[in-house]
XYZ file of C-alpha atoms in Angstrom:
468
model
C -36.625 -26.495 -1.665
C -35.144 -27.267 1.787
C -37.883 -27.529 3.936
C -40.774 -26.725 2.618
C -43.438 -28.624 -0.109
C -44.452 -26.629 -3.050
C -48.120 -26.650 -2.197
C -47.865 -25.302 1.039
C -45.454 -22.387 -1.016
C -48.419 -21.996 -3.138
C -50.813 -21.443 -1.159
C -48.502 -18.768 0.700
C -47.746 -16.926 -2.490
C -52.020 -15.931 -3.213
C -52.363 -13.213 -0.349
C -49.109 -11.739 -1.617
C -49.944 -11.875 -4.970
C -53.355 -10.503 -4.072
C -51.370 -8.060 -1.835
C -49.116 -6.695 -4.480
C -52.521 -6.481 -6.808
C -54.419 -4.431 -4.566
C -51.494 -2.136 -3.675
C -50.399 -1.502 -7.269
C -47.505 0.018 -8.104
C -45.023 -0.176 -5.239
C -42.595 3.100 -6.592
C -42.608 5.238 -9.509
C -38.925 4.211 -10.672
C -37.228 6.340 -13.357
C -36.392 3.916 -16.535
C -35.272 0.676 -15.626
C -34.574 -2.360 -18.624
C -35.980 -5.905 -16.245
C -35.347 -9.182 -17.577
C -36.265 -12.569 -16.038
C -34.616 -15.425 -17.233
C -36.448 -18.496 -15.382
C -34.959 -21.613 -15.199
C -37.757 -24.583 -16.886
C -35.532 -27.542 -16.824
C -36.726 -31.186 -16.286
C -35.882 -31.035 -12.817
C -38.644 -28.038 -12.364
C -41.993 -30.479 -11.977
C -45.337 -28.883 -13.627
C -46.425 -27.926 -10.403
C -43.458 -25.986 -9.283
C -43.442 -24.121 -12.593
C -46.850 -23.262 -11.791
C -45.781 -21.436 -8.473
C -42.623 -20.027 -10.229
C -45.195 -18.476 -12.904
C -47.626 -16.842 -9.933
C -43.888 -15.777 -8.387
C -43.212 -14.047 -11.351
C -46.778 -12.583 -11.733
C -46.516 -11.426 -7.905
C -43.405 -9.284 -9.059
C -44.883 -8.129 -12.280
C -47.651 -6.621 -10.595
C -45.207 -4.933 -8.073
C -43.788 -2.811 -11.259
C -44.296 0.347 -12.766
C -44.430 -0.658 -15.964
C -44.741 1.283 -19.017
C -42.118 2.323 -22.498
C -40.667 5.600 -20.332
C -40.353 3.430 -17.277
C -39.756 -0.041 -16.229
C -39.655 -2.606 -19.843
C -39.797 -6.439 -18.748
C -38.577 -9.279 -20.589
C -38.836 -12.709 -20.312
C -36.734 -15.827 -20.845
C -36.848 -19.300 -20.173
C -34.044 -21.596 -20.740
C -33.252 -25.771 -20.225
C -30.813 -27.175 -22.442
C -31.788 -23.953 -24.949
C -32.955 -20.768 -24.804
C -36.181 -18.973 -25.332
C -37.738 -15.728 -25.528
C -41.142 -15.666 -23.979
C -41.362 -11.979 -24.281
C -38.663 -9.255 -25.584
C -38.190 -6.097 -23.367
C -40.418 -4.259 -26.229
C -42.949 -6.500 -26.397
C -45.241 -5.190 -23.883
C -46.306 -1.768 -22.409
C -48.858 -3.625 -20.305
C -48.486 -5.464 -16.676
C -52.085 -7.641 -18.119
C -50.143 -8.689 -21.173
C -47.387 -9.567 -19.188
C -49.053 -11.682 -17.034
C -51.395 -13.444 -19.625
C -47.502 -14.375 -21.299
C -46.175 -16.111 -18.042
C -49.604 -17.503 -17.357
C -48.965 -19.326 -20.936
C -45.547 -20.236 -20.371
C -44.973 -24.370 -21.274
C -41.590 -25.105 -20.133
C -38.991 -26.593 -21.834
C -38.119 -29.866 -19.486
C -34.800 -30.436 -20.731
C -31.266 -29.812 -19.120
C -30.291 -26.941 -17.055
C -27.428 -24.490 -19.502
C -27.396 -21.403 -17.320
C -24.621 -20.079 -18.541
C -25.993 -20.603 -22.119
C -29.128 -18.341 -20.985
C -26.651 -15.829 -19.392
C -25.404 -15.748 -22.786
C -28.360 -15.036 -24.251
C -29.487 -12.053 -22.290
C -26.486 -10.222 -22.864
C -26.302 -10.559 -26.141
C -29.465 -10.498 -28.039
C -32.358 -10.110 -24.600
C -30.514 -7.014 -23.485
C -29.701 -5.956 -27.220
C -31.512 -1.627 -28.473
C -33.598 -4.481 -31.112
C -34.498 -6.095 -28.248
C -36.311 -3.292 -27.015
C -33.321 -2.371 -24.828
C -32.707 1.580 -24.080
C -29.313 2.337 -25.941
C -26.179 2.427 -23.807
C -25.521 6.210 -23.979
C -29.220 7.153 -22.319
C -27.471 4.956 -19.372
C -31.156 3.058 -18.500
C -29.664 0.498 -15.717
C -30.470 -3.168 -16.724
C -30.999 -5.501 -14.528
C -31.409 -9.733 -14.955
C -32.828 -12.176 -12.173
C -32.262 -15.260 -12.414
C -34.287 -18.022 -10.940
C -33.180 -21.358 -10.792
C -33.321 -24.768 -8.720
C -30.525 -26.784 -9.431
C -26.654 -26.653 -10.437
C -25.730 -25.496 -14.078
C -24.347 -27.850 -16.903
C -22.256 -25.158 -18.206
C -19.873 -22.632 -17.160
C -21.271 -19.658 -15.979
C -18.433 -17.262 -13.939
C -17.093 -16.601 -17.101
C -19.903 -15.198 -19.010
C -21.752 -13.554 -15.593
C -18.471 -11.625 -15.315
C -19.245 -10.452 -18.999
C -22.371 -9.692 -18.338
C -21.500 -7.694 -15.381
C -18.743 -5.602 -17.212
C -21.137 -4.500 -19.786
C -23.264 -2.968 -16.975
C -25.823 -5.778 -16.570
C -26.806 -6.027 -12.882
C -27.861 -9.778 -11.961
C -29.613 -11.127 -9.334
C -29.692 -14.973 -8.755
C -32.304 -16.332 -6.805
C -32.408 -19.878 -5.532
C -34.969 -22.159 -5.175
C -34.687 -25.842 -3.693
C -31.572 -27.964 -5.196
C -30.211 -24.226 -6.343
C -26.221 -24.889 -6.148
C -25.125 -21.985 -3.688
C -21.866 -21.776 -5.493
C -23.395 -21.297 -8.611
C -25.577 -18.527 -7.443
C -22.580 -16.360 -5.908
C -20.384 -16.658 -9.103
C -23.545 -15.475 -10.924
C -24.338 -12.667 -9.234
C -23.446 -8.871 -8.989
C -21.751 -7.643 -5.961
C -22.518 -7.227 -3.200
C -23.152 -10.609 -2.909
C -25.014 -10.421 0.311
C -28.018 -7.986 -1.667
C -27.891 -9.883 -5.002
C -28.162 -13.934 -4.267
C -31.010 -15.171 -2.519
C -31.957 -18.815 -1.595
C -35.711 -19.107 -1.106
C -36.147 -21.579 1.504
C -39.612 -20.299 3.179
C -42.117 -17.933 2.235
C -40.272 -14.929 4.583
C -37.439 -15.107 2.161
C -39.822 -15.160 -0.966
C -41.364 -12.339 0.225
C -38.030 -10.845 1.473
C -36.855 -10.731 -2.246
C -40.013 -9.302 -3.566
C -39.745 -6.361 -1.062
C -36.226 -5.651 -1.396
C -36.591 -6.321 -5.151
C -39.035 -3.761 -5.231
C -37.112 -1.280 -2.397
C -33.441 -1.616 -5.033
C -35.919 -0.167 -7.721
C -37.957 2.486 -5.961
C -34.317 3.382 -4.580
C -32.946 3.802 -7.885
C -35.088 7.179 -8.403
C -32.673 8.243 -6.039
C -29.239 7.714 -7.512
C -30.178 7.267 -11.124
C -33.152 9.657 -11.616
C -31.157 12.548 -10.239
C -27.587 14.580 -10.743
C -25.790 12.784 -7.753
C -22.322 13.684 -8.332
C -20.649 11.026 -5.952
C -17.581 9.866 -7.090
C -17.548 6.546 -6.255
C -20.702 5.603 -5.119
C -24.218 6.680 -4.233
C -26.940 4.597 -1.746
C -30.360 5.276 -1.631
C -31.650 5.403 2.118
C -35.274 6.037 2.327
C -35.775 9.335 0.563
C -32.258 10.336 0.619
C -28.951 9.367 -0.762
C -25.268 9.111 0.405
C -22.067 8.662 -1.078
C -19.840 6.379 -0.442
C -15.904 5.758 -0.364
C -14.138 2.670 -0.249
C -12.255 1.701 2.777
C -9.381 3.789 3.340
C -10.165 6.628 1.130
C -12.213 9.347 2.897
C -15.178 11.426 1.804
C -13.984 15.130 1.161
C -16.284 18.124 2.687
C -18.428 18.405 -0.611
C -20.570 15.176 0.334
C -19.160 13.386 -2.880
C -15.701 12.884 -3.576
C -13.345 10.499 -1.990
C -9.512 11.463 -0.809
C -7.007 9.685 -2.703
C -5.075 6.377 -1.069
C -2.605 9.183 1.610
C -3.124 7.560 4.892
C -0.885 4.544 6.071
C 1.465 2.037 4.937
C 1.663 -0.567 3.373
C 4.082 -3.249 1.693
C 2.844 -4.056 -1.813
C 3.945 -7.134 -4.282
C 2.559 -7.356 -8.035
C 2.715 -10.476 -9.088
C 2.870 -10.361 -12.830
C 1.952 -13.571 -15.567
C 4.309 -13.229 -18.329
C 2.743 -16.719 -19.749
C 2.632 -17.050 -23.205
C -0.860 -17.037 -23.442
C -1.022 -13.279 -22.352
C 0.943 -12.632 -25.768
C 2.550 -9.003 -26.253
C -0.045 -6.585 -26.963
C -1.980 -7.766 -23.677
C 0.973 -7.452 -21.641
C 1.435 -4.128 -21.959
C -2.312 -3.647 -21.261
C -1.603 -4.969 -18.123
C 1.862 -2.646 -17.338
C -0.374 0.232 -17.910
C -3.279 -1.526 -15.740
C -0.678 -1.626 -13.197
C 0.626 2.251 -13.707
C -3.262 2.908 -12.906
C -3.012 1.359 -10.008
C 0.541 3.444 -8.732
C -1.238 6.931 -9.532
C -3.353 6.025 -6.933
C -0.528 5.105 -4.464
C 1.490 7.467 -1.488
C 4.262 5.575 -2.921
C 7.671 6.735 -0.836
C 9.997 4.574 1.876
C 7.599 5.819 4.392
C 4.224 5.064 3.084
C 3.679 2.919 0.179
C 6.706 0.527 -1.286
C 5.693 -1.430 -4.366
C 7.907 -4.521 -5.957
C 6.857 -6.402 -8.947
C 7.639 -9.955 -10.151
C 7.178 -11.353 -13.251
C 6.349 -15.406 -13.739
C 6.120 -17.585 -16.489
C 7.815 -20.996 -16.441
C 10.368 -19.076 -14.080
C 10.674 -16.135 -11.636
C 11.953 -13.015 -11.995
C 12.111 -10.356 -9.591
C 11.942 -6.566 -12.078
C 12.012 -4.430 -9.087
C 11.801 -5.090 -5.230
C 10.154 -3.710 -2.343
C 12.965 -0.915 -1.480
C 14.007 -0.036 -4.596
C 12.143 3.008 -5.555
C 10.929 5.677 -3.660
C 8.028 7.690 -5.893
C 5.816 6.627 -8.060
C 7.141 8.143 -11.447
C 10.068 5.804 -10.704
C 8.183 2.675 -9.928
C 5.737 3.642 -13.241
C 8.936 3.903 -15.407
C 10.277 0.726 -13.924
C 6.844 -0.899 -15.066
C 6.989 0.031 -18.591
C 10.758 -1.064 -18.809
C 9.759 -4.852 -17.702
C 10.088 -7.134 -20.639
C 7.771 -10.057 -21.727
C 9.271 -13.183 -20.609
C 6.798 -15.565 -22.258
C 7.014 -19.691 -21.596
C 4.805 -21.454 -19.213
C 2.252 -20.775 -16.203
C 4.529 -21.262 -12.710
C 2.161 -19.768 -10.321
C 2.866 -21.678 -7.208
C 6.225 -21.314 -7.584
C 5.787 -17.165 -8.105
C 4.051 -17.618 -5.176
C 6.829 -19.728 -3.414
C 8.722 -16.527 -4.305
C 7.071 -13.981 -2.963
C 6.931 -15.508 0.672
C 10.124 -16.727 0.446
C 11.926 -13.252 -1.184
C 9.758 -10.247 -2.127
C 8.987 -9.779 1.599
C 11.936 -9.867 3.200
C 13.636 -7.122 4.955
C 16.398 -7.593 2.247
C 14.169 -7.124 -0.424
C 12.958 -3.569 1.023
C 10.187 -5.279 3.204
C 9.627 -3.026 6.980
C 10.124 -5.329 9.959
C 6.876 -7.397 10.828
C 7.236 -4.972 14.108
C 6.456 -1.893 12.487
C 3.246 -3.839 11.536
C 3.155 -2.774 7.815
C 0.275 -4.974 6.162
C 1.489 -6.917 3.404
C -0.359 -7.052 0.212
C 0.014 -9.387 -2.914
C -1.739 -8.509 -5.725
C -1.685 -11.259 -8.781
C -2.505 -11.201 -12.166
C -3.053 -14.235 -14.426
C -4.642 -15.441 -17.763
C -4.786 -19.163 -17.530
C -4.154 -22.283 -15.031
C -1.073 -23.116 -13.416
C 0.805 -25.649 -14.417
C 2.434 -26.652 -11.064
C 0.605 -26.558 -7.617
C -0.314 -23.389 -6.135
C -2.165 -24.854 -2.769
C 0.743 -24.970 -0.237
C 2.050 -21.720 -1.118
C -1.604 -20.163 -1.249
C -1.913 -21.165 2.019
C 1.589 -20.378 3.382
C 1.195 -16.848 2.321
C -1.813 -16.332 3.953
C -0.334 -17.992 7.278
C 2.385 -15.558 6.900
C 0.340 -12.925 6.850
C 0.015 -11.207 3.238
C -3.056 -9.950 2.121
C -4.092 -11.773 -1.471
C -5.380 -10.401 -4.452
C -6.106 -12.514 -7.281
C -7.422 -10.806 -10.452
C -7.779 -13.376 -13.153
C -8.671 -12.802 -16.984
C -9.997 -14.086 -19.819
C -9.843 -18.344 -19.011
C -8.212 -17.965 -16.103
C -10.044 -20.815 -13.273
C -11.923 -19.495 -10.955
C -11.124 -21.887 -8.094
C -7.551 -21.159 -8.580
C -8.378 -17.783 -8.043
C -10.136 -18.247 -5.194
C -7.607 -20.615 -3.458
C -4.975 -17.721 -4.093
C -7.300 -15.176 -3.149
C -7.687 -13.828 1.097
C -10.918 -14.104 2.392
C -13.987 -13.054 1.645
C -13.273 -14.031 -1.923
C -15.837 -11.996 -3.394
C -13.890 -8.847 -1.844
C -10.598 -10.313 -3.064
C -11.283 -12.166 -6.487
C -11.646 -9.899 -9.525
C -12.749 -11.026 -13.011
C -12.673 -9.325 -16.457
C -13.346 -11.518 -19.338
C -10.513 -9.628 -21.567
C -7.141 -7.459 -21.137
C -9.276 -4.966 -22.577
C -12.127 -4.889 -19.933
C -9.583 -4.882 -17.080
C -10.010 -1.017 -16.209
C -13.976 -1.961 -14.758
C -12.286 -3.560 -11.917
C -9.620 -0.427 -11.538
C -11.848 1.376 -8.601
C -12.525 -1.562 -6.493
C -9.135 -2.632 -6.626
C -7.581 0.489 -5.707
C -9.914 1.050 -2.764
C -9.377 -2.597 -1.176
C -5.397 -1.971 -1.402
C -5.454 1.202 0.752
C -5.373 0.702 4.339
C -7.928 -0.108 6.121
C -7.760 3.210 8.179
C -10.676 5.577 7.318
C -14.056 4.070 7.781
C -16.677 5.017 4.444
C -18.533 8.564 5.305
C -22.021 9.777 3.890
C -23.397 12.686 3.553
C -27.299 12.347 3.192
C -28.881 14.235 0.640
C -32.783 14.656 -0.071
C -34.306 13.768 -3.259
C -36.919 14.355 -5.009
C -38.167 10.345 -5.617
C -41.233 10.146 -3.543
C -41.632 5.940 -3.163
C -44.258 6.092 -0.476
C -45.047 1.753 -1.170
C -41.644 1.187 0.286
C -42.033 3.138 3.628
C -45.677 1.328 3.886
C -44.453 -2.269 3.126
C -41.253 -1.606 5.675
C -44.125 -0.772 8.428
C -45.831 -3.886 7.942
């Protein structure tokens, strides 16, 4: 841990343990599925695992535990996995503790991703002890680690997160900051921490704690916000992505109407997508049109198609509604081959924004928007082009599926990449990211409204541990 000795964390962590003790509960949350999955590799000496079990304690006591409200489960994992306690193993916060007291850990290698794994598939699993999907408990992981993975985890924390598992990665010491962010839910900023002094291991526990008194808010009650609901305090707001604004009622959003814009689909016709998945993504792509003010005034949308070539189906100027541009879509044709992505890209700055390909004049200031989707890694080099495009102007998107690489992604993708860089582990997950992606593409002209309504949820802890 940068800059500070373990004892010296120790002995920080016994008044806030005693703190949380004497406090109790710090919210009566509606139903909430916990798990911890703890990182006990060789790397983690016996006396840091001793202050990661009191950390762990020092949360426990903060919950309101019991089979109708919060169910905590335990992992630990090295280079294996293993269950210290299953989400239905306990009703008790004394049992709980008495189980992380025992812990012995495992002091072997460090497979994150393996333990991601795990969770989602057998700790998070109704035999588990896990509510069933359709009584829509949230489930939430932390993870706690201190050094950098020996497996892959994007992939698998991306299908973790499309089956509704929110994660929260906490790093401690060596923790591998990249690691963390790829791990984690958005937004990034609330769901990766890096303890590096007791302030920020206290900072997690409160805002830990403050995420689940808050969900009483949005969770335990009827909100009716259509794309998304904040807890403030006792209250709750909805919330619309950037350019989309919230309508009178409080809750829903307008759809994409104000603006321009210049938009480019860049499409992999690889032959690793194969048929079926490539109309998956035509239709992904008609999704994403509905939404659109698509006419020669407001929205223009071209589409190119890449494999070991270019092809342009449709450009810019070409069609003027959207029921044109969707029956242009289904019409394109799978071109198969090999994974050109820097050249597609080499295309799109070169051709698919230029005022002869339907482009408005970079005077009208139209933002530009690319928007790619790919399965796999290119087989020539995207860098210079990445870069060009984004010297030139045009807004990246990179949405990548299944084993498509992550850094490629990201070198495609504008920054931040966490707002620009979509994952879905299959063709057939792709619709999760459908609402963020349609929000980011409108302009950036309204600025998110609330509405703040009261709730019930009475999480009096939170208001006394924010005065202190």
């Amino acid at each position: 841990m940068r800059g500070l000795c373990w004892p010296v964390l120790l002995l920080l962590l016994q008044p806030w343990e005693t703190q949380l003790q004497s406090a109790g509960p710090r919210c009566h949350t509606g139903p909430l599925d916990l798990v911890f999955v703890i990182d006990s590799s060789r790397s983690v000496s016996p006396f840091e695992f001793e202050t990661m079990r009191q950390f762990l304690v020092g949360l426990v006591r903060g919950l309101n535990v019991g089979p109708n409200a919060t169910r905590v489960g335990v992992i630990q994992y090295s280079s294996q996995v293993q269950s210290v306690f299953s989400l239905r193993a306990f009703s008790r916060r004394e049992d709980m503790e008495r189980a992380i007291r025992d812990l012995v850990p495992l002091a072997q290698g460090t497979m994150t991703g393996l333990a991601i794994q795990y969770a989602m598939n057998v700790a998070f699993s109704v035999a588990e002890g896990a509510r069933p999907p359709e009584e829509r408990v949230p489930r939430v992981a932390v993870i706690v680690t201190d050094g950098r993975p020996q497996d892959r985890v994007a992939e698998v924390a991306a299908q973790a997160r499309a089956r509704g598992i929110e994660i929260y990665a906490v790093g401690v010491q060596r923790a591998d900051v990249g690691s963390l962010r790829a791990m984690a839910s958005p937004p990034l900023d609330e769901h990766v921490f890096l303890v590096e002094s007791f302030d920020l291991i206290q900072e997690f526990g409160l805002q830990f704690q403050g995420r689940l008194c808050a969900r009483d808010l949005c969770n335990g009650v009827d909100h009716g916000c259509e794309f998304q609901c904040v807890s403030e305090g006792l209250s709750f707001r909805c919330l619309c992505p950037e350019g989309r604004q919230l309508q009178a009622d409080g809750k829903s959003c307008s759809r994409c109407r104000e603006g321009h814009v210049d938009l480019v689909l860049l499409v992999d016709g690889s032959k690793s997508v194969r048929p079926q998945n490539f109309e998956l993504v035509k239709r992904f792509v008609n999704q994403i049109v509905d939404f659109l003010d698509v006419s020669p005034e407001g929205t223009r949308v071209g589409l190119v198609q890449f494999s070991s070539r270019v092809r342009t189906e449709f450009p810019l100027g070409r069609y003027g509604t959207a029921a044109e541009v969707k029956k242009a879509v289904l019409a394109v044709e799978y071109m198969e081959r090999g994974t050109m992505t820097g050249l597609a890209l080499r295309h799109m700055v070169e051709h698919s924004f230029s005022e002869a390909q339907g482009a408005r004049p970079r005077a009208l200031n139209v933002p530009r928007v690319g928007l790619i989707f790919t399965d796999g890694r290119s087989q020539d080099d995207i860098s210079v082009w990445a870069a060009r495009a984004k010297e030139e102007g045009i807004v990246m998107y990179a949405v990548g599926v299944g084993k498509a690489v992550e850094a490629e992604l990201r070198e495609i993708a504008s920054e931040p990449a966490e707002l620009h860089v979509s994952y879905a582990p299959d063709f057939g997950t792709m619709t999760h990211l459908l609402e963020n992606l349609k929000g980011s593409i409108c302009p950036e002209e309204g600025i998110s409204a609330g509405t703040e309504l009261r709730s019930p949820c009475e999480c009096e802890s939170l208001v006394e541990f924010q005065g202190r």
